[in-house]
mmCIF file of C-alpha atoms in Angstrom:
data_model
loop_
_atom_site.group_PDB
_atom_site.id
_atom_site.type_symbol
_atom_site.label_atom_id
_atom_site.label_comp_id
_atom_site.label_asym_id
_atom_site.label_seq_id
_atom_site.Cartn_x
_atom_site.Cartn_y
_atom_site.Cartn_z
ATOM 1 C CA MET A 247 119.207 78.310 160.699
ATOM 2 C CA ILE A 248 116.591 75.573 160.186
ATOM 3 C CA GLU A 249 118.118 72.744 158.165
ATOM 4 C CA ASP A 250 117.218 69.140 157.380
ATOM 5 C CA LYS A 251 120.406 67.174 158.078
ATOM 6 C CA ASN A 252 119.195 64.124 156.109
ATOM 7 C CA GLN A 253 118.671 65.698 152.696
ATOM 8 C CA GLN A 254 119.300 63.623 149.576
ATOM 9 C CA ARG A 255 122.372 64.843 147.693
ATOM 10 C CA THR A 256 122.888 64.051 144.021
ATOM 11 C CA SER A 257 126.107 65.271 142.453
ATOM 12 C CA ILE A 258 125.540 67.637 139.530
ATOM 13 C CA ALA A 259 128.541 66.067 137.814
ATOM 14 C CA GLN A 260 126.484 62.879 137.299
ATOM 15 C CA LEU A 261 124.225 64.733 134.869
ATOM 16 C CA GLY A 262 126.716 66.935 133.038
ATOM 17 C CA GLU A 263 125.847 70.391 131.684
ATOM 18 C CA PHE A 264 123.292 69.358 129.063
ATOM 19 C CA GLY A 265 121.721 66.728 131.257
ATOM 20 C CA LEU A 266 121.408 69.312 134.022
ATOM 21 C CA ILE A 267 119.746 71.830 131.690
ATOM 22 C CA GLU A 268 117.292 69.203 130.453
ATOM 23 C CA HIS A 269 116.527 68.111 134.028
ATOM 24 C CA LEU A 270 115.946 71.628 135.410
ATOM 25 C CA THR A 271 113.896 72.954 132.491
ATOM 26 C CA ARG A 272 111.567 69.989 131.991
ATOM 27 C CA ASN A 273 108.680 71.727 133.819
ATOM 28 C CA PHE A 274 108.694 74.984 131.850
ATOM 29 C CA ASP A 275 105.616 75.484 129.649
ATOM 30 C CA VAL A 276 105.131 77.762 126.638
ATOM 31 C CA ASN A 277 102.026 79.963 126.948
ATOM 32 C CA GLN A 278 102.789 83.103 124.932
ATOM 33 C CA GLU A 279 101.813 83.348 121.255
ATOM 34 C CA SER A 280 104.961 85.381 120.636
ATOM 35 C CA THR A 281 107.199 82.448 121.660
ATOM 36 C CA LEU A 282 107.957 80.643 118.390
ATOM 37 C CA LYS A 283 110.920 78.688 119.790
ATOM 38 C CA SER A 284 112.008 78.506 123.437
ATOM 39 C CA ILE A 285 114.593 76.216 125.028
ATOM 40 C CA GLY A 286 116.404 73.644 122.888
ATOM 41 C CA ASP A 287 118.151 75.534 120.093
ATOM 42 C CA ASP A 288 121.003 78.043 119.770
ATOM 43 C CA ALA A 289 118.594 80.895 120.440
ATOM 44 C CA ALA A 290 114.956 81.557 121.250
ATOM 45 C CA VAL A 291 112.714 82.957 118.531
ATOM 46 C CA LEU A 292 110.070 85.568 119.357
ATOM 47 C CA ASP A 293 107.452 87.173 117.135
ATOM 48 C CA PHE A 294 106.065 90.486 118.400
ATOM 49 C CA LYS A 295 104.594 91.636 115.071
ATOM 50 C CA ASP A 296 103.707 95.320 115.588
ATOM 51 C CA LYS A 297 104.550 95.365 119.317
ATOM 52 C CA LYS A 298 107.619 97.033 120.843
ATOM 53 C CA VAL A 299 110.031 94.792 122.758
ATOM 54 C CA VAL A 300 111.183 95.755 126.270
ATOM 55 C CA VAL A 301 114.231 93.969 127.748
ATOM 56 C CA SER A 302 115.834 94.165 131.205
ATOM 57 C CA THR A 303 118.420 92.064 133.032
ATOM 58 C CA ASP A 304 119.670 91.721 136.617
ATOM 59 C CA LEU A 305 122.351 89.808 138.485
ATOM 60 C CA LEU A 306 121.849 88.323 141.961
ATOM 61 C CA ILE A 307 125.100 87.412 143.734
ATOM 62 C CA GLU A 308 125.357 85.313 146.891
ATOM 63 C CA GLY A 309 126.781 87.405 149.710
ATOM 64 C CA VAL A 310 125.863 90.654 147.950
ATOM 65 C CA HIS A 311 122.162 90.376 147.124
ATOM 66 C CA PHE A 312 121.107 87.399 149.241
ATOM 67 C CA ASP A 313 122.149 85.317 152.238
ATOM 68 C CA LEU A 314 121.298 81.628 152.062
ATOM 69 C CA SER A 315 121.367 81.283 155.839
ATOM 70 C CA TYR A 316 117.828 82.678 155.844
ATOM 71 C CA MET A 317 116.824 82.862 152.176
ATOM 72 C CA PRO A 318 115.242 79.531 151.105
ATOM 73 C CA LEU A 319 116.320 78.538 147.603
ATOM 74 C CA LYS A 320 112.730 78.254 146.386
ATOM 75 C CA HIS A 321 112.024 81.807 147.572
ATOM 76 C CA LEU A 322 115.259 82.960 145.935
ATOM 77 C CA GLY A 323 114.212 81.531 142.583
ATOM 78 C CA TYR A 324 110.827 83.230 142.856
ATOM 79 C CA LYS A 325 112.368 86.566 143.870
ATOM 80 C CA ALA A 326 114.935 86.434 141.068
ATOM 81 C CA VAL A 327 112.094 86.384 138.547
ATOM 82 C CA VAL A 328 110.097 89.077 140.353
ATOM 83 C CA VAL A 329 112.897 91.659 140.422
ATOM 84 C CA ASN A 330 113.231 91.398 136.650
ATOM 85 C CA VAL A 331 109.517 91.313 135.871
ATOM 86 C CA SER A 332 109.193 94.466 137.993
ATOM 87 C CA ASP A 333 111.469 96.338 135.566
ATOM 88 C CA ILE A 334 109.166 95.417 132.680
ATOM 89 C CA CYS A 335 106.119 96.551 134.679
ATOM 90 C CA ALA A 336 107.927 99.853 135.358
ATOM 91 C CA MET A 337 107.909 100.503 131.603
ATOM 92 C CA ASN A 338 104.105 100.001 131.557
ATOM 93 C CA ALA A 339 104.716 96.887 129.476
ATOM 94 C CA LYS A 340 103.489 93.288 129.685
ATOM 95 C CA PRO A 341 106.173 90.735 130.684
ATOM 96 C CA THR A 342 106.194 87.762 128.317
ATOM 97 C CA GLN A 343 109.491 85.822 128.492
ATOM 98 C CA ILE A 344 112.606 85.367 130.647
ATOM 99 C CA THR A 345 115.981 83.702 130.277
ATOM 100 C CA VAL A 346 117.689 82.172 133.313
ATOM 101 C CA SER A 347 121.452 81.760 133.783
ATOM 102 C CA VAL A 348 123.002 80.189 136.875
ATOM 103 C CA ALA A 349 126.609 79.821 138.038
ATOM 104 C CA VAL A 350 126.943 77.362 140.895
ATOM 105 C CA SER A 351 129.771 75.938 143.016
ATOM 106 C CA ASN A 352 130.198 72.237 143.763
ATOM 107 C CA ARG A 353 128.808 72.704 147.280
ATOM 108 C CA PHE A 354 125.317 72.706 145.759
ATOM 109 C CA PRO A 355 123.807 69.280 145.001
ATOM 110 C CA LEU A 356 121.168 68.705 142.348
ATOM 111 C CA GLU A 357 118.395 68.891 144.955
ATOM 112 C CA ALA A 358 119.386 72.463 145.830
ATOM 113 C CA LEU A 359 119.096 73.531 142.193
ATOM 114 C CA GLU A 360 115.763 71.748 141.940
ATOM 115 C CA GLU A 361 114.510 73.922 144.800
ATOM 116 C CA LEU A 362 115.830 77.069 143.107
ATOM 117 C CA PHE A 363 114.171 76.159 139.806
ATOM 118 C CA ALA A 364 110.934 75.194 141.553
ATOM 119 C CA GLY A 365 110.744 78.828 142.691
ATOM 120 C CA ILE A 366 111.549 80.068 139.183
ATOM 121 C CA THR A 367 108.888 77.775 137.725
ATOM 122 C CA HIS A 368 106.288 78.969 140.235
ATOM 123 C CA ALA A 369 107.042 82.621 139.456
ATOM 124 C CA ALA A 370 106.951 81.989 135.705
ATOM 125 C CA LYS A 371 103.444 80.541 136.078
ATOM 126 C CA GLU A 372 102.320 83.301 138.450
ATOM 127 C CA TYR A 373 103.424 86.060 136.062
ATOM 128 C CA ASN A 374 102.600 84.094 132.899
ATOM 129 C CA VAL A 375 106.069 84.405 131.399
ATOM 130 C CA ASP A 376 107.797 81.751 129.302
ATOM 131 C CA VAL A 377 111.288 80.573 130.247
ATOM 132 C CA ILE A 378 112.937 80.500 126.823
ATOM 133 C CA GLY A 379 116.618 79.851 127.506
ATOM 134 C CA GLY A 380 119.654 80.647 129.593
ATOM 135 C CA ASP A 381 122.945 79.094 130.645
ATOM 136 C CA THR A 382 124.578 77.126 133.443
ATOM 137 C CA THR A 383 128.206 77.149 134.452
ATOM 138 C CA SER A 384 130.447 76.549 137.451
ATOM 139 C CA SER A 385 131.337 79.124 140.060
ATOM 140 C CA GLN A 386 134.471 79.206 142.175
ATOM 141 C CA LYS A 387 132.548 80.739 145.038
ATOM 142 C CA GLY A 388 128.841 80.763 145.782
ATOM 143 C CA LEU A 389 125.719 81.094 143.659
ATOM 144 C CA ILE A 390 125.110 83.621 140.890
ATOM 145 C CA ILE A 391 121.769 84.090 139.121
ATOM 146 C CA SER A 392 121.231 86.233 136.034
ATOM 147 C CA ILE A 393 117.755 86.684 134.590
ATOM 148 C CA THR A 394 116.797 88.658 131.513
ATOM 149 C CA ALA A 395 113.150 89.675 131.225
ATOM 150 C CA ILE A 396 111.412 90.490 127.953
ATOM 151 C CA GLY A 397 108.115 92.288 127.549
ATOM 152 C CA GLU A 398 105.866 93.825 124.936
ATOM 153 C CA ALA A 399 103.785 96.954 124.590
ATOM 154 C CA ASP A 400 102.353 99.243 121.957
ATOM 155 C CA GLU A 401 104.623 102.205 121.363
ATOM 156 C CA ASN A 402 102.080 104.645 122.820
ATOM 157 C CA GLU A 403 101.820 102.592 126.037
ATOM 158 C CA ILE A 404 105.496 102.634 127.046
ATOM 159 C CA VAL A 405 106.401 104.985 129.912
ATOM 160 C CA TYR A 406 109.962 106.240 130.437
ATOM 161 C CA ARG A 407 111.631 107.994 133.358
ATOM 162 C CA ASN A 408 112.056 111.286 131.517
ATOM 163 C CA GLY A 409 108.463 112.395 130.918
ATOM 164 C CA ALA A 410 107.536 114.093 134.221
ATOM 165 C CA LYS A 411 106.301 117.699 133.992
ATOM 166 C CA GLU A 412 106.589 120.517 136.541
ATOM 167 C CA THR A 413 102.979 120.324 137.754
ATOM 168 C CA ASP A 414 102.610 116.520 137.786
ATOM 169 C CA LEU A 415 101.538 114.580 140.862
ATOM 170 C CA LEU A 416 103.886 111.970 142.371
ATOM 171 C CA VAL A 417 102.176 108.631 143.063
ATOM 172 C CA VAL A 418 103.309 105.332 144.619
ATOM 173 C CA THR A 419 101.658 101.916 144.745
ATOM 174 C CA GLY A 420 101.243 99.848 147.916
ATOM 175 C CA ASP A 421 103.375 100.650 150.955
ATOM 176 C CA ILE A 422 107.114 101.207 151.323
ATOM 177 C CA GLY A 423 109.969 100.323 153.676
ATOM 178 C CA ALA A 424 108.694 96.903 154.767
ATOM 179 C CA ALA A 425 111.245 94.872 152.784
ATOM 180 C CA TYR A 426 114.148 96.699 154.427
ATOM 181 C CA MET A 427 112.775 96.093 157.912
ATOM 182 C CA GLY A 428 112.190 92.455 157.014
ATOM 183 C CA LEU A 429 115.902 92.246 156.223
ATOM 184 C CA GLN A 430 116.770 93.835 159.592
ATOM 185 C CA VAL A 431 114.643 91.251 161.414
ATOM 186 C CA LEU A 432 116.274 88.365 159.535
ATOM 187 C CA GLU A 433 119.781 89.720 160.149
ATOM 188 C CA ARG A 434 119.040 90.078 163.868
ATOM 189 C CA GLU A 435 117.712 86.532 164.116
ATOM 190 C CA LYS A 436 120.766 85.269 162.234
ATOM 191 C CA GLN A 437 123.066 86.863 164.815
ATOM 192 C CA VAL A 438 121.027 85.356 167.665
ATOM 193 C CA PHE A 439 121.225 81.942 165.995
ATOM 194 C CA GLN A 440 125.001 82.211 165.564
ATOM 195 C CA VAL A 441 125.395 82.850 169.289
ATOM 196 C CA ASN A 442 123.028 80.035 170.269
ATOM 197 C CA PRO A 443 122.004 77.572 167.494
ATOM 198 C CA ASN A 444 119.382 76.077 169.820
ATOM 199 C CA ASN A 445 117.508 79.381 169.866
ATOM 200 C CA GLN A 446 115.023 79.103 167.003
ATOM 201 C CA PRO A 447 113.773 82.374 165.483
ATOM 202 C CA ASP A 448 110.275 83.628 166.280
ATOM 203 C CA LEU A 449 109.169 85.479 163.160
ATOM 204 C CA ASP A 450 105.410 85.479 163.829
ATOM 205 C CA PRO A 451 105.289 89.179 164.836
ATOM 206 C CA TYR A 452 107.050 90.101 161.568
ATOM 207 C CA THR A 453 105.300 87.922 158.978
ATOM 208 C CA TYR A 454 104.440 90.768 156.579
ATOM 209 C CA LEU A 455 107.918 92.300 156.733
ATOM 210 C CA VAL A 456 109.682 88.968 156.211
ATOM 211 C CA GLU A 457 107.404 88.109 153.291
ATOM 212 C CA ARG A 458 108.145 91.462 151.654
ATOM 213 C CA GLN A 459 111.861 90.652 151.863
ATOM 214 C CA LEU A 460 111.856 86.942 150.980
ATOM 215 C CA LYS A 461 108.908 86.811 148.555
ATOM 216 C CA PRO A 462 108.183 90.213 147.033
ATOM 217 C CA GLU A 463 105.684 90.647 144.219
ATOM 218 C CA ALA A 464 105.980 92.711 141.051
ATOM 219 C CA ARG A 465 103.046 95.044 140.405
ATOM 220 C CA LYS A 466 101.803 93.427 137.203
ATOM 221 C CA ASP A 467 98.294 94.679 138.089
ATOM 222 C CA VAL A 468 99.125 98.391 137.868
ATOM 223 C CA ARG A 469 99.103 98.504 134.064
ATOM 224 C CA THR A 470 95.535 97.163 134.036
ATOM 225 C CA LEU A 471 94.415 99.395 136.926
ATOM 226 C CA LEU A 472 95.693 102.547 135.247
ATOM 227 C CA HIS A 473 94.175 101.562 131.916
ATOM 228 C CA ALA A 474 90.786 101.125 133.608
ATOM 229 C CA LEU A 475 91.132 104.602 135.133
ATOM 230 C CA ASP A 476 92.120 106.061 131.740
ATOM 231 C CA ILE A 477 95.445 107.265 133.174
ATOM 232 C CA LYS A 478 98.799 107.068 131.426
ATOM 233 C CA PRO A 479 101.741 107.989 133.693
ATOM 234 C CA THR A 480 104.113 110.629 132.410
ATOM 235 C CA ALA A 481 107.123 108.920 134.042
ATOM 236 C CA MET A 482 107.568 105.646 135.923
ATOM 237 C CA ILE A 483 110.190 103.598 137.793
ATOM 238 C CA ASP A 484 110.167 100.661 140.204
ATOM 239 C CA ILE A 485 111.323 101.066 143.812
ATOM 240 C CA SER A 486 114.214 98.636 144.023
ATOM 241 C CA ASP A 487 116.950 100.941 145.321
ATOM 242 C CA GLY A 488 114.914 103.147 147.681
ATOM 243 C CA LEU A 489 112.262 105.819 147.175
ATOM 244 C CA SER A 490 114.668 108.765 147.425
ATOM 245 C CA SER A 491 117.003 107.320 144.778
ATOM 246 C CA GLU A 492 114.144 106.625 142.402
ATOM 247 C CA ILE A 493 112.638 110.114 142.800
ATOM 248 C CA ILE A 494 116.024 111.605 142.002
ATOM 249 C CA HIS A 495 116.313 109.399 138.890
ATOM 250 C CA ILE A 496 112.966 110.711 137.591
ATOM 251 C CA CYS A 497 113.817 114.320 138.455
ATOM 252 C CA LYS A 498 117.233 114.252 136.791
ATOM 253 C CA GLN A 499 116.030 112.549 133.635
ATOM 254 C CA SER A 500 112.893 114.726 133.403
ATOM 255 C CA LYS A 501 114.742 117.917 134.410
ATOM 256 C CA VAL A 502 112.249 118.815 137.150
ATOM 257 C CA GLY A 503 112.217 119.343 140.906
ATOM 258 C CA CYS A 504 110.019 117.603 143.476
ATOM 259 C CA ASN A 505 108.346 118.061 146.850
ATOM 260 C CA LEU A 506 107.800 114.774 148.696
ATOM 261 C CA TYR A 507 105.497 114.993 151.742
ATOM 262 C CA GLU A 508 106.420 112.997 154.831
ATOM 263 C CA ASP A 509 102.839 112.749 156.098
ATOM 264 C CA LYS A 510 101.696 111.201 152.805
ATOM 265 C CA LEU A 511 104.075 108.216 152.865
ATOM 266 C CA PRO A 512 102.124 104.905 152.908
ATOM 267 C CA LEU A 513 103.478 102.866 155.843
ATOM 268 C CA ASP A 514 102.227 99.504 157.097
ATOM 269 C CA PRO A 515 101.415 99.323 160.867
ATOM 270 C CA GLN A 516 103.764 96.332 161.337
ATOM 271 C CA PHE A 517 106.511 98.361 159.679
ATOM 272 C CA ILE A 518 105.933 101.311 162.029
ATOM 273 C CA SER A 519 105.910 99.175 165.190
ATOM 274 C CA THR A 520 109.079 97.317 164.134
ATOM 275 C CA CYS A 521 110.877 100.600 163.433
ATOM 276 C CA GLU A 522 109.978 101.665 166.977
ATOM 277 C CA GLU A 523 111.268 98.335 168.331
ATOM 278 C CA PHE A 524 114.571 98.773 166.465
ATOM 279 C CA ASN A 525 114.705 102.474 167.412
ATOM 280 C CA ILE A 526 114.922 103.463 163.751
ATOM 281 C CA ASP A 527 113.167 106.473 162.238
ATOM 282 C CA SER A 528 110.370 105.147 160.026
ATOM 283 C CA THR A 529 110.594 108.003 157.509
ATOM 284 C CA THR A 530 114.332 107.453 157.031
ATOM 285 C CA VAL A 531 113.733 103.774 156.317
ATOM 286 C CA ALA A 532 110.711 104.415 154.096
ATOM 287 C CA ILE A 533 112.543 106.768 151.746
ATOM 288 C CA ASN A 534 115.919 105.004 151.756
ATOM 289 C CA GLY A 535 115.162 101.280 152.146
ATOM 290 C CA GLY A 536 115.068 99.281 148.926
ATOM 291 C CA GLU A 537 113.546 96.095 147.491
ATOM 292 C CA ASP A 538 109.911 97.122 147.835
ATOM 293 C CA TYR A 539 109.319 96.604 144.079
ATOM 294 C CA GLU A 540 106.384 98.963 144.168
ATOM 295 C CA LEU A 541 105.937 101.393 141.279
ATOM 296 C CA LEU A 542 106.587 105.121 141.524
ATOM 297 C CA PHE A 543 105.087 107.289 138.812
ATOM 298 C CA THR A 544 103.931 110.772 137.904
ATOM 299 C CA ILE A 545 100.565 111.735 136.424
ATOM 300 C CA ASP A 546 99.087 114.894 134.974
ATOM 301 C CA ILE A 547 97.448 117.029 137.662
ATOM 302 C CA ASN A 548 94.212 116.893 135.674
ATOM 303 C CA ASP A 549 93.994 113.162 136.486
ATOM 304 C CA PHE A 550 93.745 113.857 140.232
ATOM 305 C CA ASP A 551 90.001 113.162 140.426
ATOM 306 C CA LYS A 552 90.497 109.807 138.664
ATOM 307 C CA ILE A 553 92.992 108.514 141.203
ATOM 308 C CA LYS A 554 92.116 110.214 144.511
ATOM 309 C CA GLY A 555 90.886 107.802 147.161
ATOM 310 C CA ASN A 556 91.939 104.733 145.171
ATOM 311 C CA PRO A 557 93.267 102.168 147.704
ATOM 312 C CA ASN A 558 95.948 100.959 145.273
ATOM 313 C CA PHE A 559 97.680 104.336 145.021
ATOM 314 C CA SER A 560 98.994 107.102 147.294
ATOM 315 C CA ILE A 561 99.679 110.643 146.093
ATOM 316 C CA ILE A 562 102.881 111.482 147.976
ATOM 317 C CA GLY A 563 104.040 114.721 146.368
ATOM 318 C CA HIS A 564 104.231 116.857 143.273
ATOM 319 C CA MET A 565 106.833 117.856 140.753
ATOM 320 C CA ALA A 566 108.180 121.398 140.531
ATOM 321 C CA GLN A 567 110.552 123.551 138.530
ATOM 322 C CA GLU A 568 114.057 122.116 138.320
ATOM 323 C CA SER A 569 115.435 125.241 140.036
ATOM 324 C CA GLU A 570 113.368 124.470 143.166
ATOM 325 C CA GLY A 571 115.352 121.301 143.809
ATOM 326 C CA ILE A 572 114.259 117.971 145.270
ATOM 327 C CA HIS A 573 112.946 118.101 148.841
ATOM 328 C CA LEU A 574 111.242 116.154 151.602
ATOM 329 C CA VAL A 575 108.602 118.313 153.285
ATOM 330 C CA THR A 576 108.443 117.169 156.923
ATOM 331 C CA ARG A 577 105.397 117.015 159.156
ATOM 332 C CA ALA A 578 106.685 120.250 160.714
ATOM 333 C CA ASN A 579 106.536 121.826 157.205
ATOM 334 C CA THR A 580 110.336 122.025 156.967
ATOM 335 C CA LYS A 581 112.020 121.344 153.633
ATOM 336 C CA ILE A 582 114.997 118.971 153.641
ATOM 337 C CA ALA A 583 117.027 118.293 150.510
ATOM 338 C CA LEU A 584 116.467 114.716 149.360
ATOM 339 C CA LYS A 585 119.614 112.651 148.855
ATOM 340 C CA ALA A 586 120.106 109.224 147.277
ATOM 341 C CA ARG A 587 120.866 107.023 150.267
ATOM 342 C CA GLY A 588 119.308 103.852 148.932
ATOM 343 C CA TRP A 589 120.903 100.510 148.035
ATOM 344 C CA ASP A 590 124.227 100.639 146.175
ATOM 345 C CA SER A 591 125.876 97.258 145.599
ATOM 346 C CA LEU A 592 129.202 98.937 144.756
ATOM 347 C CA SER A 593 129.431 101.005 147.953
ATOM 348 C CA GLU A 594 131.983 99.888 150.521
#
């Protein structure tokens, strides 16, 4: 929508594959003691000694996961790292390294990839992870990014999805739904721009929502916060595909039920007002919208006093017997069965 028509364009073919790799990775530093060998050999070498290794990987596909008409390449690089680091945080582990693989078509000049990798570099520094390898190749259509994140934790620190108990409390970090509404704002402005390219978008009333969509943050702080409170979650997951989907994942793997309370959902005022503007029910968006990258976890009911009133966390429900099912309890005290209506990249 807003494009500099006089950008420098350097053909990637001038560098070749190895020259390109050397050019794009020249700014990556090594900061982790566990990184014995990073980029430059057939494989990276890591030394975790008595730590457990946690690994997660994600693909981001142009036209499926992002739209470059409103997603700046630098933001995309940053977000690509965040979505993977978030998975490590959801295991209550410390992210330490990432690998980055990119498939790119010939419509992208070198300067475009420099922007993408500037975002990756910024995120790597922000989250203190080492970029230790990856791959580049050509793509027949569009841009594809694959990042693998590696983390470490003591065995007794790791939290899985299957540890929730019937009486546990359900807790979420931050607020939810804003990233989805940020996407709705950007999609609307894109349609306006396509009708009239002279009509520049006014995003000032939606700054928080747009930031949550274009530049989300992984909750690397939660591990430290919970440790300070002497709380270890019994189950944990990140909210990438929507709150309802993630609750159902925990319930199924832990073999428990759940009551989620509508009036306890943490919603940002800008999110609420934008839902009203779009005539969309805020609760529906909050429980089904994805890409918030907040953490959802369960804790023992005896830890209630430790966490109540903490501004970083909201207690939004409690677990129950599996036979009770999984429900949303509305403000009118009506129970509605919770269904997974979050993001599904394979849905038609």
